Amino acid sequence: METLTIGELSARSGVAPSALRFYEREGLIHASRTSGNQRRYDRAELRRVSFIKIAQQVGVSLDEIREALASLPENRTPTKADWSRLSARWRYRLQERITVLERLRDELSGCIGCGCLSLQRCKLANPGDRLAAGGTGPQRILNPVLDLNPVLDLNPILD
Amino acid sequence: METLTIGELSARSGVAPSALRFYEREGLIHASRTSGNQRRYDRAELRRVSFIKIAQQVGVSLDEIREALASLPENRTPTKADWSRLSARWRYRLQERITVLERLRDELSGCIGCGCLSLQRCKLANPGDRLAAGGTGPQRILNPVLDLNPVLDLNPILD
DNA sequence: CTGCTACTTGAAGTTCACTTCAACTCAAGG
DNA sequence: CCTTGAGTTGAAGTGAACTTCAAGTAGCAG
């Protein structure tokens, strides 16, 4: 069992065969073919699929994942060092995402007592109405993460 | 300015008018109408929109958000206590999500050194091949969060 | 060789969360 | 009153990430 069929790769990775074919069309993974045109996956592909799944957990689009995978060497099977490099980058992204959610959690916690959902206002006992005061524009406390999440404006004028 | 036009609500919430109309069709927010059939939003709707945005940041589907909002009283404007209750629930969900991501981060960190992406194996120096040994089935270290994320199997057989 | 399961393809369908469009009406300042 | 920007509708379109389908072929156990 040097190589895996699509069914085997699917079973091991937990990714549906249809999704694996889709990933191949999208250039995320690769397969060789038997004389009868069936796909055979090198065991190294399993690692690529793992990587894709981890990235998706973090909330990264397939486009971005493809880009990341493109930084792997094409002429040879990626080494552990190669994966190590990518993983490290991933960890950083993951930490960013966690930090944003923690901030949101903490702000929300501070607001639970009053239920206002106007986080800035509640937390800072913000005097006056900054938006109505014009000038600085909407206060956005969260920055986009991984270009995925729409910026969240947590300072609407309430009450 | 007792009520807001759709443009005003859009500006204050950062949500496009088309999205606000969509949310109304979907039963997430409500609006009254002028004699000329234009929407007028009660200021309380701003809080609903804030809630929707926060929930989306956490990664919750509109279906689930609608369900959460449905637990608000329909016959009266929600009080701060009502929002406080929902926020608390949200904070819990958020914490769950954070915990999952932290676990993923930590496992990934432990794996960066070797680049194997086979987290279970790497971390536990798992003797033998549990999947090939049959029996226990794939090891899934992450549970689904909010029914959103496909379960991530981080124990494919690598090497 | 038979039979069976797994595999192949391209095209079309699905879900989510919206956006865009066309054709029209409203509201408010000058 | 007139103009102009903001608002109205239903229907159709978008993009991401797949899944489903139909009709056919491969691979392998017996």
Tab-separated table of C-alpha atoms (C1' of nucleotides) in Angstrom:
chain	number	residue	atom	x	y	z
A	1	MET	CA	0.000	0.000	0.000
A	2	GLU	CA	2.346	2.663	-1.226
A	3	THR	CA	-0.418	4.898	-2.475
A	4	LEU	CA	-4.000	5.525	-1.465
A	5	THR	CA	-7.180	5.327	-3.505
A	6	ILE	CA	-9.590	8.204	-3.225
A	7	GLY	CA	-11.758	6.150	-0.920
A	8	GLU	CA	-8.849	5.412	1.373
A	9	LEU	CA	-7.696	9.003	1.475
A	10	SER	CA	-11.263	10.018	2.165
A	11	ALA	CA	-11.577	7.548	5.031
A	12	ARG	CA	-8.276	8.574	6.576
A	13	SER	CA	-8.737	12.298	6.206
A	14	GLY	CA	-12.442	12.485	6.864
A	15	VAL	CA	-12.897	14.488	3.663
A	16	ALA	CA	-15.503	13.277	1.165
A	17	PRO	CA	-14.280	11.915	-2.177
A	18	SER	CA	-16.224	14.603	-3.978
A	19	ALA	CA	-14.378	17.218	-1.937
A	20	LEU	CA	-11.026	15.615	-2.740
A	21	ARG	CA	-11.819	15.755	-6.463
A	22	PHE	CA	-12.881	19.334	-5.983
A	23	TYR	CA	-9.602	20.143	-4.231
A	24	GLU	CA	-7.723	18.604	-7.104
A	25	ARG	CA	-9.610	20.684	-9.669
A	26	GLU	CA	-8.778	23.687	-7.527
A	27	GLY	CA	-5.114	22.817	-7.451
A	28	LEU	CA	-4.889	22.157	-3.721
A	29	ILE	CA	-3.864	18.527	-3.912
A	30	HIS	CA	-2.461	16.238	-6.568
A	31	ALA	CA	-2.906	12.655	-7.653
A	32	SER	CA	-1.279	10.335	-10.128
A	33	ARG	CA	-3.350	7.935	-12.204
A	34	THR	CA	-3.441	4.202	-12.721
A	35	SER	CA	-3.472	2.786	-16.240
A	36	GLY	CA	-7.242	2.697	-15.841
A	37	ASN	CA	-7.401	6.415	-14.967
A	38	GLN	CA	-8.140	6.042	-11.285
A	39	ARG	CA	-6.507	8.410	-8.839
A	40	ARG	CA	-3.697	7.217	-6.619
A	41	TYR	CA	-2.522	9.491	-3.850
A	42	ASP	CA	0.956	9.641	-2.531
A	43	ARG	CA	0.918	9.371	1.240
A	44	ALA	CA	2.302	12.900	1.395
A	45	GLU	CA	-1.048	14.149	0.162
A	46	LEU	CA	-2.567	13.175	3.472
A	47	ARG	CA	-0.498	15.851	5.091
A	48	ARG	CA	-1.753	18.408	2.589
A	49	VAL	CA	-5.309	17.436	3.366
A	50	SER	CA	-4.615	17.737	7.097
A	51	PHE	CA	-3.217	21.152	6.503
A	52	ILE	CA	-6.297	22.176	4.550
A	53	LYS	CA	-8.579	20.988	7.315
A	54	ILE	CA	-6.641	22.780	10.017
A	55	ALA	CA	-6.652	25.965	7.996
A	56	GLN	CA	-10.381	25.697	7.465
A	57	GLN	CA	-10.904	25.314	11.201
A	58	VAL	CA	-9.117	28.585	11.635
A	59	GLY	CA	-11.478	30.083	9.085
A	60	VAL	CA	-9.195	30.539	6.109
A	61	SER	CA	-10.559	30.427	2.559
A	62	LEU	CA	-9.441	27.847	0.040
A	63	ASP	CA	-7.884	30.666	-1.956
A	64	GLU	CA	-5.621	31.540	0.920
A	65	ILE	CA	-4.892	27.914	1.602
A	66	ARG	CA	-3.900	27.398	-1.994
A	67	GLU	CA	-1.579	30.342	-1.704
A	68	ALA	CA	0.013	28.922	1.419
A	69	LEU	CA	0.429	25.504	-0.159
A	70	ALA	CA	1.953	27.128	-3.212
A	71	SER	CA	4.902	28.128	-1.052
A	72	LEU	CA	5.802	24.465	-0.690
A	73	PRO	CA	8.465	23.175	-3.076
A	74	GLU	CA	6.959	21.693	-6.217
A	75	ASN	CA	9.841	19.612	-7.352
A	76	ARG	CA	10.133	17.442	-4.273
A	77	THR	CA	8.013	16.019	-1.508
A	78	PRO	CA	7.826	18.628	1.246
A	79	THR	CA	10.058	17.877	4.179
A	80	LYS	CA	9.093	18.164	7.790
A	81	ALA	CA	10.936	21.457	7.822
A	82	ASP	CA	8.686	22.703	5.049
A	83	TRP	CA	5.575	21.758	6.987
A	84	SER	CA	7.099	23.163	10.112
A	85	ARG	CA	7.476	26.531	8.432
A	86	LEU	CA	3.880	26.565	7.234
A	87	SER	CA	2.587	25.404	10.592
A	88	ALA	CA	4.405	28.189	12.348
A	89	ARG	CA	2.775	30.700	10.047
A	90	TRP	CA	-0.542	29.086	10.781
A	91	ARG	CA	-0.030	29.246	14.470
A	92	TYR	CA	0.458	32.957	14.184
A	93	ARG	CA	-2.779	33.406	12.268
A	94	LEU	CA	-4.541	31.257	14.771
A	95	GLN	CA	-3.236	33.361	17.629
A	96	GLU	CA	-4.470	36.514	15.925
A	97	ARG	CA	-7.908	35.031	15.557
A	98	ILE	CA	-7.931	33.914	19.186
A	99	THR	CA	-6.889	37.342	20.372
A	100	VAL	CA	-9.746	38.971	18.510
A	101	LEU	CA	-12.277	36.565	19.940
A	102	GLU	CA	-10.878	37.022	23.436
A	103	ARG	CA	-11.189	40.751	23.115
A	104	LEU	CA	-14.763	40.345	21.958
A	105	ARG	CA	-15.448	38.004	24.859
A	106	ASP	CA	-13.985	40.367	27.412
A	107	GLU	CA	-15.851	43.367	26.076
A	108	LEU	CA	-19.021	41.347	26.009
A	109	SER	CA	-18.420	40.220	29.590
A	110	GLY	CA	-18.117	43.796	30.694
A	111	CYS	CA	-21.426	44.469	29.047
A	112	ILE	CA	-23.407	41.577	30.406
A	113	GLY	CA	-24.265	43.450	33.553
A	114	CYS	CA	-26.094	46.178	31.723
A	115	GLY	CA	-27.148	44.385	28.564
A	116	CYS	CA	-26.542	47.440	26.458
A	117	LEU	CA	-24.434	45.833	23.718
A	118	SER	CA	-22.878	49.232	23.272
A	119	LEU	CA	-19.512	48.034	24.320
A	120	GLN	CA	-17.390	51.108	23.957
A	121	ARG	CA	-19.932	53.164	25.698
A	122	CYS	CA	-20.539	50.767	28.506
A	123	LYS	CA	-16.924	50.039	29.209
A	124	LEU	CA	-15.565	53.518	29.027
A	125	ALA	CA	-18.628	55.301	30.306
A	126	ASN	CA	-17.960	57.288	27.223
A	127	PRO	CA	-19.104	60.829	27.843
A	128	GLY	CA	-21.225	62.306	25.077
A	129	ASP	CA	-21.986	60.803	21.752
A	130	ARG	CA	-18.872	60.353	19.674
A	131	LEU	CA	-20.643	59.444	16.494
A	132	ALA	CA	-23.160	62.237	16.766
A	133	ALA	CA	-20.309	64.565	17.609
A	134	GLY	CA	-19.121	63.850	14.077
A	135	GLY	CA	-15.554	63.905	12.981
A	136	THR	CA	-13.864	60.692	13.821
A	137	GLY	CA	-16.254	58.327	12.102
A	138	PRO	CA	-17.488	55.047	13.405
A	139	GLN	CA	-15.405	53.403	16.089
A	140	ARG	CA	-14.415	49.974	15.041
A	141	ILE	CA	-12.924	47.974	17.840
A	142	LEU	CA	-12.149	44.849	15.886
A	143	ASN	CA	-9.807	44.729	12.980
A	144	PRO	CA	-10.338	42.376	10.105
A	145	VAL	CA	-8.646	39.043	10.642
A	146	LEU	CA	-7.266	37.165	7.693
A	147	ASP	CA	-9.343	39.456	5.463
A	148	LEU	CA	-12.225	37.221	6.356
A	149	ASN	CA	-14.360	38.974	8.844
A	150	PRO	CA	-16.240	42.101	8.151
A	151	VAL	CA	-15.150	44.773	10.544
A	152	LEU	CA	-17.420	44.826	13.529
A	153	ASP	CA	-18.573	48.170	14.710
A	154	LEU	CA	-19.394	47.816	18.335
A	155	ASN	CA	-20.141	51.407	18.970
A	156	PRO	CA	-23.558	52.034	17.501
A	157	ILE	CA	-25.509	54.732	19.208
A	158	LEU	CA	-27.909	53.081	21.556
A	159	ASP	CA	-30.423	54.663	23.879
B	1	MET	CA	-35.279	61.715	15.261
B	2	GLU	CA	-37.296	59.094	17.050
B	3	THR	CA	-36.829	56.479	14.332
B	4	LEU	CA	-34.155	55.741	11.783
B	5	THR	CA	-34.387	55.409	8.025
B	6	ILE	CA	-32.755	52.422	6.432
B	7	GLY	CA	-29.854	54.610	5.376
B	8	GLU	CA	-29.346	55.875	8.874
B	9	LEU	CA	-29.496	52.421	10.405
B	10	SER	CA	-27.076	51.238	7.766
B	11	ALA	CA	-24.646	54.050	8.523
B	12	ARG	CA	-24.818	53.517	12.269
B	13	SER	CA	-24.601	49.748	12.176
B	14	GLY	CA	-22.218	49.372	9.280
B	15	VAL	CA	-24.598	46.912	7.624
B	16	ALA	CA	-25.613	47.559	4.013
B	17	PRO	CA	-29.220	48.540	3.325
B	18	SER	CA	-29.609	45.474	1.134
B	19	ALA	CA	-28.526	43.324	4.052
B	20	LEU	CA	-30.977	45.051	6.380
B	21	ARG	CA	-33.814	44.341	3.947
B	22	PHE	CA	-32.580	40.775	3.737
B	23	TYR	CA	-32.563	40.470	7.530
B	24	GLU	CA	-36.120	41.746	7.605
B	25	ARG	CA	-37.257	39.182	5.024
B	26	GLU	CA	-35.532	36.581	7.165
B	27	GLY	CA	-37.329	37.734	10.263
B	28	LEU	CA	-34.243	38.909	12.118
B	29	ILE	CA	-35.210	42.546	12.456
B	30	HIS	CA	-38.395	44.546	12.121
B	31	ALA	CA	-39.437	47.900	10.749
B	32	SER	CA	-42.576	49.982	10.683
B	33	ARG	CA	-43.590	51.904	7.583
B	34	THR	CA	-44.317	55.513	6.748
B	35	SER	CA	-47.469	56.428	4.862
B	36	GLY	CA	-45.297	56.279	1.761
B	37	ASN	CA	-44.160	52.715	2.542
B	38	GLN	CA	-40.635	53.533	3.601
B	39	ARG	CA	-39.096	51.640	6.486
B	40	ARG	CA	-38.636	53.346	9.818
B	41	TYR	CA	-36.592	51.580	12.453
B	42	ASP	CA	-37.128	51.897	16.143
B	43	ARG	CA	-33.844	52.680	17.829
B	44	ALA	CA	-34.074	49.317	19.602
B	45	GLU	CA	-33.426	47.652	16.252
B	46	LEU	CA	-29.899	48.962	16.359
B	47	ARG	CA	-29.263	46.695	19.290
B	48	ARG	CA	-30.603	43.739	17.352
B	49	VAL	CA	-28.282	44.526	14.482
B	50	SER	CA	-25.351	44.798	16.896
B	51	PHE	CA	-26.253	41.440	18.284
B	52	ILE	CA	-26.387	39.927	14.809
B	53	LYS	CA	-22.965	41.304	13.969
B	54	ILE	CA	-21.398	40.056	17.165
B	55	ALA	CA	-22.885	36.615	16.620
B	56	GLN	CA	-21.559	36.536	13.086
B	57	GLN	CA	-18.094	37.391	14.335
B	58	VAL	CA	-18.287	34.337	16.522
B	59	GLY	CA	-19.255	32.328	13.473
B	60	VAL	CA	-22.918	31.652	14.122
B	61	SER	CA	-25.336	31.155	11.238
B	62	LEU	CA	-28.290	33.437	10.663
B	63	ASP	CA	-30.554	30.513	11.469
B	64	GLU	CA	-29.086	30.208	14.923
B	65	ILE	CA	-29.133	33.946	15.395
B	66	ARG	CA	-32.799	34.045	14.489
B	67	GLU	CA	-33.423	31.363	17.048
B	68	ALA	CA	-31.586	33.308	19.729
B	69	LEU	CA	-33.432	36.505	18.867
B	70	ALA	CA	-36.703	34.602	18.985
B	71	SER	CA	-36.165	34.157	22.709
B	72	LEU	CA	-36.592	37.883	23.167
B	73	PRO	CA	-40.065	39.051	24.186
B	74	GLU	CA	-42.192	39.948	21.207
B	75	ASN	CA	-44.755	42.039	22.910
B	76	ARG	CA	-42.414	44.651	24.327
B	77	THR	CA	-39.120	46.299	23.581
B	78	PRO	CA	-36.416	44.085	25.067
B	79	THR	CA	-35.028	45.411	28.299
B	80	LYS	CA	-31.391	45.542	29.211
B	81	ALA	CA	-31.983	42.447	31.278
B	82	ASP	CA	-33.185	40.647	28.149
B	83	TRP	CA	-30.080	41.599	26.248
B	84	SER	CA	-27.981	40.766	29.252
B	85	ARG	CA	-29.341	37.238	29.229
B	86	LEU	CA	-28.636	36.761	25.520
B	87	SER	CA	-25.177	38.268	25.859
B	88	ALA	CA	-24.319	35.892	28.646
B	89	ARG	CA	-25.316	32.957	26.477
B	90	TRP	CA	-23.230	34.376	23.718
B	91	ARG	CA	-20.237	34.774	25.937
B	92	TYR	CA	-20.450	31.105	26.721
B	93	ARG	CA	-20.514	30.133	23.062
B	94	LEU	CA	-17.639	32.453	22.415
B	95	GLN	CA	-15.632	30.875	25.189
B	96	GLU	CA	-16.257	27.429	23.724
B	97	ARG	CA	-15.019	28.564	20.353
B	98	ILE	CA	-11.947	30.163	21.909
B	99	THR	CA	-11.153	27.011	23.825
B	100	VAL	CA	-11.263	24.923	20.671
B	101	LEU	CA	-8.985	27.302	18.821
B	102	GLU	CA	-6.582	27.427	21.763
B	103	ARG	CA	-6.411	23.670	21.831
B	104	LEU	CA	-5.712	23.620	18.126
B	105	ARG	CA	-3.057	26.275	18.582
B	106	ASP	CA	-1.335	24.405	21.383
B	107	GLU	CA	-1.368	21.106	19.541
B	108	LEU	CA	-0.058	22.833	16.475
B	109	SER	CA	2.675	24.490	18.512
B	110	GLY	CA	3.798	21.147	19.790
B	111	CYS	CA	4.014	19.964	16.227
B	112	ILE	CA	5.905	22.830	14.737
B	113	GLY	CA	9.204	21.356	15.736
B	114	CYS	CA	8.732	18.244	13.685
B	115	GLY	CA	6.368	19.503	11.024
B	116	CYS	CA	4.469	16.276	10.962
B	117	LEU	CA	0.946	17.676	11.287
B	118	SER	CA	0.077	14.385	12.878
B	119	LEU	CA	-0.755	15.944	16.143
B	120	GLN	CA	-1.888	13.030	18.210
B	121	ARG	CA	1.031	11.004	17.130
B	122	CYS	CA	3.567	13.703	17.629
B	123	LYS	CA	2.317	14.738	21.016
B	124	LEU	CA	1.745	11.355	22.512
B	125	ALA	CA	4.489	9.484	20.712
B	126	ASN	CA	1.655	7.162	20.003
B	127	PRO	CA	3.066	3.672	19.621
B	128	GLY	CA	1.808	1.715	16.641
B	129	ASP	CA	-0.808	2.653	14.183
B	130	ARG	CA	-4.144	3.074	15.868
B	131	LEU	CA	-6.168	3.465	12.723
B	132	ALA	CA	-4.552	0.507	11.004
B	133	ALA	CA	-4.956	-1.470	14.204
B	134	GLY	CA	-8.652	-0.983	13.659
B	135	GLY	CA	-11.166	-0.836	16.440
B	136	THR	CA	-11.337	2.606	17.931
B	137	GLY	CA	-11.930	4.515	14.726
B	138	PRO	CA	-10.468	7.833	13.793
B	139	GLN	CA	-9.360	10.043	16.647
B	140	ARG	CA	-11.096	13.363	16.483
B	141	ILE	CA	-9.574	15.874	18.796
B	142	LEU	CA	-11.887	18.734	18.013
B	143	ASN	CA	-15.560	18.614	18.629
B	144	PRO	CA	-17.952	20.468	16.428
B	145	VAL	CA	-18.552	23.972	17.655
B	146	LEU	CA	-22.000	25.447	17.286
B	147	ASP	CA	-22.734	22.769	14.712
B	148	LEU	CA	-20.755	24.845	12.308
B	149	ASN	CA	-17.412	23.262	11.868
B	150	PRO	CA	-16.872	19.889	10.370
B	151	VAL	CA	-15.105	17.705	12.850
B	152	LEU	CA	-11.394	17.866	12.342
B	153	ASP	CA	-9.558	14.632	12.400
B	154	LEU	CA	-6.036	15.420	13.361
B	155	ASN	CA	-4.823	11.903	13.503
B	156	PRO	CA	-4.348	10.812	9.932
B	157	ILE	CA	-1.681	8.231	9.442
B	158	LEU	CA	1.395	10.002	8.271
B	159	ASP	CA	4.756	8.497	7.479
C	1	DC	C1'	-14.871	-14.988	-16.370
C	2	DT	C1'	-18.390	-13.096	-13.195
C	3	DG	C1'	-19.955	-10.049	-10.235
C	4	DC	C1'	-19.468	-6.400	-7.228
C	5	DT	C1'	-17.846	-2.350	-5.290
C	6	DA	C1'	-15.203	1.560	-6.090
C	7	DC	C1'	-13.992	4.708	-9.344
C	8	DT	C1'	-14.469	8.055	-13.584
C	9	DT	C1'	-16.467	12.410	-15.886
C	10	DG	C1'	-18.896	16.911	-16.752
C	11	DA	C1'	-22.740	19.313	-15.701
C	12	DA	C1'	-25.965	20.789	-12.817
C	13	DG	C1'	-27.706	21.556	-8.148
C	14	DT	C1'	-27.294	23.283	-3.150
C	15	DT	C1'	-26.754	26.380	0.844
C	16	DC	C1'	-25.465	30.616	2.865
C	17	DA	C1'	-25.476	35.346	3.021
C	18	DC	C1'	-26.001	38.634	0.583
C	19	DT	C1'	-25.783	42.076	-3.734
C	20	DT	C1'	-27.382	43.871	-8.024
C	21	DC	C1'	-30.764	45.311	-11.148
C	22	DA	C1'	-34.618	47.759	-13.255
C	23	DA	C1'	-38.240	50.394	-12.831
C	24	DC	C1'	-40.365	52.930	-9.983
C	25	DT	C1'	-41.970	56.236	-5.708
C	26	DC	C1'	-40.988	59.172	-1.553
C	27	DA	C1'	-39.297	63.075	1.131
C	28	DA	C1'	-37.344	67.258	1.668
C	29	DG	C1'	-34.645	71.541	0.349
C	30	DG	C1'	-34.742	75.655	-2.690
D	1	DC	C1'	-43.604	73.022	-7.773
D	2	DC	C1'	-39.365	70.835	-8.995
D	3	DT	C1'	-35.467	68.398	-8.497
D	4	DT	C1'	-32.631	65.154	-6.390
D	5	DG	C1'	-31.084	61.738	-3.411
D	6	DA	C1'	-32.940	58.082	-0.723
D	7	DG	C1'	-36.117	54.422	-0.632
D	8	DT	C1'	-39.352	50.590	-2.739
D	9	DT	C1'	-40.089	45.836	-4.970
D	10	DG	C1'	-39.322	41.053	-6.834
D	11	DA	C1'	-36.311	38.564	-9.367
D	12	DA	C1'	-32.069	37.286	-10.612
D	13	DG	C1'	-27.088	37.027	-9.808
D	14	DT	C1'	-22.787	36.057	-6.871
D	15	DG	C1'	-19.145	33.348	-4.760
D	16	DA	C1'	-17.587	29.939	-1.688
D	17	DA	C1'	-17.354	25.222	-1.007
D	18	DC	C1'	-19.013	21.539	-2.068
D	19	DT	C1'	-22.615	17.571	-3.422
D	20	DT	C1'	-25.421	15.034	-6.556
D	21	DC	C1'	-26.396	12.815	-10.732
D	22	DA	C1'	-26.161	9.773	-14.717
D	23	DA	C1'	-23.860	6.860	-17.400
D	24	DG	C1'	-20.195	4.465	-17.813
D	25	DT	C1'	-15.272	1.934	-16.466
D	26	DA	C1'	-11.707	-0.235	-13.178
D	27	DG	C1'	-10.012	-3.510	-10.043
D	28	DC	C1'	-10.239	-7.466	-7.511
D	29	DA	C1'	-12.191	-11.699	-4.969
D	30	DG	C1'	-13.929	-16.024	-5.996
